[in-house]
PDB file of C-alpha atoms in Angstrom:
ATOM      1  CA  ALA A   9      35.701  -3.230 166.828  1.00 46.00           C
ATOM      2  CA  PHE A  10      34.299  -4.947 163.779  1.00 60.00           C
ATOM      3  CA  PHE A  11      36.320  -7.984 162.730  1.00 64.00           C
ATOM      4  CA  VAL A  12      35.379 -10.044 159.767  1.00 81.00           C
ATOM      5  CA  ARG A  13      37.122 -12.928 158.064  1.00 93.00           C
ATOM      6  CA  VAL A  14      38.515 -12.217 154.599  1.00 93.00           C
ATOM      7  CA  LEU A  15      37.243 -15.031 152.366  1.00 95.00           C
ATOM      8  CA  PHE A  16      39.415 -14.032 149.381  1.00 94.00           C
ATOM      9  CA  GLU A  17      40.414 -11.050 147.251  1.00 95.00           C
ATOM     10  CA  ILE A  18      39.790 -10.397 143.573  1.00 92.00           C
ATOM     11  CA  ASP A  19      42.106  -7.835 141.979  1.00 92.00           C
ATOM     12  CA  THR A  20      41.943  -7.671 138.185  1.00 89.00           C
ATOM     13  CA  LYS A  21      44.843  -5.162 138.023  1.00 88.00           C
ATOM     14  CA  ASP A  22      43.249  -3.662 134.877  1.00 87.00           C
ATOM     15  CA  TYR A  23      43.115  -0.110 136.256  1.00 87.00           C
ATOM     16  CA  LYS A  24      45.274   2.990 136.296  1.00 85.00           C
ATOM     17  CA  ILE A  25      47.157   3.274 139.610  1.00 87.00           C
ATOM     18  CA  GLY A  26      46.616   6.656 141.264  1.00 88.00           C
ATOM     19  CA  GLY A  27      43.501   7.391 139.237  1.00 89.00           C
ATOM     20  CA  THR A  28      40.007   8.288 140.440  1.00 92.00           C
ATOM     21  CA  THR A  29      38.663   5.763 142.943  1.00 92.00           C
ATOM     22  CA  THR A  30      35.175   4.794 144.060  1.00 91.00           C
ATOM     23  CA  PHE A  31      34.815   2.788 147.269  1.00 93.00           C
ATOM     24  CA  ARG A  32      31.458   1.011 147.563  1.00 91.00           C
ATOM     25  CA  PRO A  33      30.882  -1.426 150.443  1.00 94.00           C
ATOM     26  CA  SER A  34      28.039  -3.884 149.937  1.00 96.00           C
ATOM     27  CA  VAL A  35      26.184  -6.450 152.014  1.00 97.00           C
ATOM     28  CA  ARG A  36      24.913  -9.831 150.763  1.00 97.00           C
ATOM     29  CA  GLY A  37      22.602 -12.392 152.362  1.00 98.00           C
ATOM     30  CA  ILE A  38      23.255 -16.132 152.537  1.00 97.00           C
ATOM     31  CA  ILE A  39      19.842 -17.721 153.045  1.00 97.00           C
ATOM     32  CA  LEU A  40      19.780 -21.527 153.303  1.00 95.00           C
ATOM     33  CA  ARG A  41      16.807 -23.875 153.513  1.00 93.00           C
ATOM     34  CA  ASN A  42      16.572 -27.643 152.974  1.00 90.00           C
ATOM     35  CA  GLY A  43      19.918 -27.920 151.197  1.00 90.00           C
ATOM     36  CA  LYS A  44      19.057 -25.079 148.819  1.00 95.00           C
ATOM     37  CA  ILE A  45      20.129 -21.436 148.793  1.00 96.00           C
ATOM     38  CA  ALA A  46      18.084 -18.338 147.907  1.00 97.00           C
ATOM     39  CA  MET A  47      19.782 -16.634 144.951  1.00 97.00           C
ATOM     40  CA  ILE A  48      18.772 -13.802 142.653  1.00 96.00           C
ATOM     41  CA  TYR A  49      18.588 -15.097 139.079  1.00 95.00           C
ATOM     42  CA  SER A  50      18.924 -12.784 136.075  1.00 92.00           C
ATOM     43  CA  GLN A  51      16.557 -14.237 133.476  1.00 92.00           C
ATOM     44  CA  LYS A  52      18.060 -11.972 130.814  1.00 92.00           C
ATOM     45  CA  TYR A  53      21.734 -12.853 131.379  1.00 89.00           C
ATOM     46  CA  ARG A  54      21.324 -16.253 133.076  1.00 90.00           C
ATOM     47  CA  TYR A  55      23.492 -15.943 136.183  1.00 93.00           C
ATOM     48  CA  TYR A  56      22.991 -16.176 139.952  1.00 96.00           C
ATOM     49  CA  LYS A  57      23.975 -13.660 142.614  1.00 96.00           C
ATOM     50  CA  PHE A  58      23.425 -13.366 146.336  1.00 98.00           C
ATOM     51  CA  PRO A  59      20.651 -10.924 147.274  1.00 97.00           C
ATOM     52  CA  GLY A  60      22.169  -7.682 148.488  1.00 96.00           C
ATOM     53  CA  GLY A  61      23.589  -4.351 147.477  1.00 94.00           C
ATOM     54  CA  GLY A  62      25.351  -1.172 148.418  1.00 94.00           C
ATOM     55  CA  VAL A  63      25.359   0.292 151.914  1.00 96.00           C
ATOM     56  CA  GLU A  64      23.554   3.665 151.884  1.00 95.00           C
ATOM     57  CA  GLU A  65      24.717   6.678 153.906  1.00 94.00           C
ATOM     58  CA  GLY A  66      23.952   6.187 157.622  1.00 95.00           C
ATOM     59  CA  GLU A  67      22.817   2.554 157.287  1.00 96.00           C
ATOM     60  CA  THR A  68      24.116  -0.322 159.397  1.00 95.00           C
ATOM     61  CA  HIS A  69      24.978  -3.575 157.620  1.00 96.00           C
ATOM     62  CA  ILE A  70      21.876  -5.230 159.083  1.00 96.00           C
ATOM     63  CA  GLN A  71      19.672  -2.387 157.808  1.00 97.00           C
ATOM     64  CA  THR A  72      21.214  -2.723 154.337  1.00 97.00           C
ATOM     65  CA  LEU A  73      20.792  -6.498 154.427  1.00 97.00           C
ATOM     66  CA  THR A  74      17.108  -6.361 155.397  1.00 97.00           C
ATOM     67  CA  ARG A  75      16.337  -3.601 152.859  1.00 96.00           C
ATOM     68  CA  GLU A  76      18.182  -5.207 149.948  1.00 96.00           C
ATOM     69  CA  VAL A  77      16.865  -8.743 150.561  1.00 97.00           C
ATOM     70  CA  ARG A  78      13.310  -7.364 150.796  1.00 96.00           C
ATOM     71  CA  GLU A  79      13.703  -5.297 147.594  1.00 95.00           C
ATOM     72  CA  GLU A  80      15.489  -7.902 145.442  1.00 94.00           C
ATOM     73  CA  ALA A  81      14.033 -11.149 146.775  1.00 95.00           C
ATOM     74  CA  GLY A  82      10.770 -10.144 148.482  1.00 96.00           C
ATOM     75  CA  LEU A  83      11.982 -11.908 151.645  1.00 97.00           C
ATOM     76  CA  TYR A  84      12.058 -10.618 155.222  1.00 97.00           C
ATOM     77  CA  VAL A  85      15.369 -11.155 157.053  1.00 97.00           C
ATOM     78  CA  ILE A  86      14.943 -12.012 160.743  1.00 97.00           C
ATOM     79  CA  PRO A  87      17.546  -9.631 162.292  1.00 95.00           C
ATOM     80  CA  SER A  88      18.254 -11.843 165.335  1.00 96.00           C
ATOM     81  CA  THR A  89      19.433 -14.663 163.003  1.00 96.00           C
ATOM     82  CA  VAL A  90      22.104 -12.625 161.170  1.00 96.00           C
ATOM     83  CA  LYS A  91      25.651 -14.027 161.535  1.00 95.00           C
ATOM     84  CA  GLU A  92      28.875 -12.780 159.942  1.00 95.00           C
ATOM     85  CA  TYR A  93      30.289 -15.109 157.283  1.00 96.00           C
ATOM     86  CA  GLY A  94      33.090 -13.105 155.703  1.00 96.00           C
ATOM     87  CA  VAL A  95      34.172 -10.383 153.308  1.00 96.00           C
ATOM     88  CA  VAL A  96      35.443 -10.433 149.726  1.00 95.00           C
ATOM     89  CA  HIS A  97      37.697  -7.532 148.693  1.00 94.00           C
ATOM     90  CA  ARG A  98      37.353  -6.606 145.040  1.00 90.00           C
ATOM     91  CA  ALA A  99      39.365  -4.096 142.990  1.00 91.00           C
ATOM     92  CA  GLU A 100      39.001  -3.499 139.248  1.00 90.00           C
ATOM     93  CA  LYS A 101      38.575  -0.862 136.550  1.00 88.00           C
ATOM     94  CA  GLY A 102      35.374   1.073 137.175  1.00 87.00           C
ATOM     95  CA  TYR A 103      32.653   2.186 134.777  1.00 83.00           C
ATOM     96  CA  ARG A 104      33.149   5.919 135.315  1.00 85.00           C
ATOM     97  CA  GLU A 105      36.151   5.880 137.651  1.00 88.00           C
ATOM     98  CA  ASP A 106      39.646   4.458 137.151  1.00 90.00           C
ATOM     99  CA  ILE A 107      39.456   2.117 140.145  1.00 91.00           C
ATOM    100  CA  PHE A 108      36.353   0.517 141.671  1.00 90.00           C
ATOM    101  CA  ILE A 109      36.939  -0.983 145.123  1.00 92.00           C
ATOM    102  CA  GLN A 110      34.226  -2.993 146.806  1.00 91.00           C
ATOM    103  CA  ASP A 111      34.154  -4.856 150.093  1.00 94.00           C
ATOM    104  CA  ASN A 112      31.341  -7.414 149.878  1.00 95.00           C
ATOM    105  CA  TYR A 113      30.199  -8.447 153.364  1.00 97.00           C
ATOM    106  CA  TYR A 114      28.384 -11.798 153.409  1.00 97.00           C
ATOM    107  CA  TYR A 115      25.984 -12.660 156.228  1.00 97.00           C
ATOM    108  CA  LEU A 116      24.205 -15.917 157.010  1.00 96.00           C
ATOM    109  CA  CYS A 117      20.571 -15.231 157.926  1.00 97.00           C
ATOM    110  CA  ASP A 118      17.106 -16.725 158.078  1.00 97.00           C
ATOM    111  CA  VAL A 119      13.970 -15.243 156.542  1.00 97.00           C
ATOM    112  CA  SER A 120      10.352 -15.372 157.664  1.00 96.00           C
ATOM    113  CA  SER A 121       7.821 -17.455 155.719  1.00 92.00           C
ATOM    114  CA  GLU A 122       6.063 -14.244 154.666  1.00 92.00           C
ATOM    115  CA  THR A 123       7.012 -12.850 151.250  1.00 92.00           C
ATOM    116  CA  VAL A 124       6.345  -9.498 149.565  1.00 92.00           C
ATOM    117  CA  LYS A 125       6.494  -8.251 145.990  1.00 93.00           C
ATOM    118  CA  GLN A 126      10.014  -7.376 144.773  1.00 92.00           C
ATOM    119  CA  ARG A 127      10.882  -3.676 144.372  1.00 93.00           C
ATOM    120  CA  LEU A 128      13.517  -3.720 141.667  1.00 92.00           C
ATOM    121  CA  ASP A 129      15.758  -0.919 140.420  1.00 89.00           C
ATOM    122  CA  PRO A 130      15.369  -0.189 136.675  1.00 90.00           C
ATOM    123  CA  TYR A 131      18.465  -2.239 135.761  1.00 86.00           C
ATOM    124  CA  GLU A 132      17.316  -5.122 137.986  1.00 87.00           C
ATOM    125  CA  ALA A 133      13.885  -5.086 136.320  1.00 90.00           C
ATOM    126  CA  GLN A 134      15.547  -4.948 132.907  1.00 91.00           C
ATOM    127  CA  GLU A 135      17.601  -8.043 133.825  1.00 88.00           C
ATOM    128  CA  GLN A 136      14.348  -9.678 135.073  1.00 91.00           C
ATOM    129  CA  PHE A 137      15.627 -10.605 138.536  1.00 92.00           C
ATOM    130  CA  THR A 138      13.711 -13.427 140.224  1.00 94.00           C
ATOM    131  CA  VAL A 139      14.430 -15.261 143.457  1.00 95.00           C
ATOM    132  CA  GLU A 140      15.204 -18.973 143.166  1.00 96.00           C
ATOM    133  CA  TRP A 141      15.912 -21.619 145.775  1.00 96.00           C
ATOM    134  CA  ILE A 142      18.658 -23.561 144.056  1.00 96.00           C
ATOM    135  CA  ASP A 143      21.290 -26.214 144.661  1.00 96.00           C
ATOM    136  CA  PRO A 144      24.566 -24.261 145.049  1.00 96.00           C
ATOM    137  CA  LYS A 145      26.345 -26.620 142.612  1.00 96.00           C
ATOM    138  CA  GLU A 146      23.773 -25.737 139.944  1.00 96.00           C
ATOM    139  CA  ALA A 147      24.277 -21.984 140.505  1.00 96.00           C
ATOM    140  CA  ILE A 148      28.069 -22.414 140.203  1.00 96.00           C
ATOM    141  CA  ARG A 149      27.669 -24.457 137.015  1.00 95.00           C
ATOM    142  CA  GLN A 150      25.457 -21.790 135.424  1.00 93.00           C
ATOM    143  CA  ASN A 151      27.689 -18.883 136.530  1.00 93.00           C
ATOM    144  CA  ARG A 152      30.728 -20.570 135.012  1.00 90.00           C
ATOM    145  CA  SER A 153      28.997 -21.584 131.777  1.00 89.00           C
ATOM    146  CA  ASP A 154      29.265 -19.539 128.563  1.00 79.00           C
ATOM    147  CA  ASP A 155      25.499 -19.074 128.446  1.00 80.00           C
ATOM    148  CA  HIS A 156      25.091 -15.396 129.462  1.00 80.00           C
ATOM    149  CA  ASN A 157      23.439 -13.783 126.445  1.00 71.00           C
ATOM    150  CA  GLY A 158      26.430 -11.594 125.554  1.00 71.00           C
ATOM    151  CA  ILE A 159      26.626  -9.603 128.809  1.00 74.00           C
ATOM    152  CA  GLU A 160      30.428 -10.119 128.911  1.00 69.00           C
ATOM    153  CA  GLN A 161      30.739  -7.847 125.853  1.00 70.00           C
ATOM    154  CA  ILE A 162      28.785  -4.966 127.420  1.00 64.00           C
ATOM    155  CA  ASP A 163      29.829  -5.262 131.095  1.00 65.00           C
ATOM    156  CA  HIS A 164      33.534  -5.694 131.863  1.00 68.00           C
ATOM    157  CA  GLN A 165      32.798  -6.377 135.555  1.00 69.00           C
ATOM    158  CA  PHE A 166      30.368  -9.235 134.877  1.00 74.00           C
ATOM    159  CA  GLY A 167      32.977 -12.010 134.952  1.00 77.00           C
ATOM    160  CA  THR A 168      34.359 -10.781 138.259  1.00 84.00           C
ATOM    161  CA  VAL A 169      30.909 -10.794 139.878  1.00 86.00           C
ATOM    162  CA  CYS A 170      30.091 -14.303 138.586  1.00 90.00           C
ATOM    163  CA  GLU A 171      33.425 -15.641 139.789  1.00 92.00           C
ATOM    164  CA  ARG A 172      33.052 -13.944 143.207  1.00 94.00           C
ATOM    165  CA  GLU A 173      29.623 -15.500 143.768  1.00 96.00           C
ATOM    166  CA  SER A 174      30.809 -18.927 142.543  1.00 96.00           C
ATOM    167  CA  ARG A 175      33.799 -18.899 144.906  1.00 96.00           C
ATOM    168  CA  VAL A 176      31.613 -17.923 147.881  1.00 97.00           C
ATOM    169  CA  LEU A 177      29.224 -20.767 146.970  1.00 97.00           C
ATOM    170  CA  GLU A 178      32.185 -23.189 146.860  1.00 96.00           C
ATOM    171  CA  LEU A 179      33.262 -22.076 150.356  1.00 96.00           C
ATOM    172  CA  LEU A 180      29.701 -22.561 151.610  1.00 96.00           C
ATOM    173  CA  LEU A 181      29.652 -26.075 150.139  1.00 94.00           C
ATOM    174  CA  GLN A 182      32.864 -26.890 152.054  1.00 93.00           C
ATOM    175  CA  GLU A 183      32.006 -25.176 155.322  1.00 93.00           C
ATOM    176  CA  VAL A 184      28.264 -24.823 155.813  1.00 88.00           C
ATOM    177  CA  PHE A 185      26.268 -27.318 153.774  1.00 78.00           C
ATOM    178  CA  PHE A 186      26.030 -30.829 155.201  1.00 58.00           C
ATOM    179  CA  THR A 187      28.655 -32.937 153.487  1.00 47.00           C
ATOM    180  CA  GLY A 188      26.143 -35.793 153.250  1.00 45.00           C
ATOM    181  CA  SER A 189      23.623 -33.810 151.165  1.00 43.00           C
ATOM    182  CA  LYS A 190      23.410 -34.408 147.420  1.00 40.00           C
TER     183      LYS A 190
END
């Protein structure tokens, strides 16, 4: 059996009950080094997200994690280091469907020192995704600022994603980062 801790749930309740539903599980990597965390930064919309993405048909979570972290961040996950952290349940109005439901599975992992060139999807390239090693407090501050180049007007799910990532970072600050670090 696969048990995972529920970190929290986000339910915007802005959807039509009983409407069309898309269920999209995703996997995200928590990669820590020297008090910093590897995050994907959107240069266009100025926010931070954990590297990761949707689970493809027939993939295990570890396969998704290694593929997505390599594509988005150019980093190689060391599979033997992967540890479950927890899941965030998310439900909100979809883009094409009435209800979009996503379970976001977060995994702690280490990466090798070797890096490769990112392989970004068109939308990721358009947002100019880069990988940054950042202080989690700084990522939270930026995600919760009003400085996002107007993305809130064109993407109704943006605020949910920013808040999800900020809340996971806050949990990591309480539970994983050394309390003595600045």
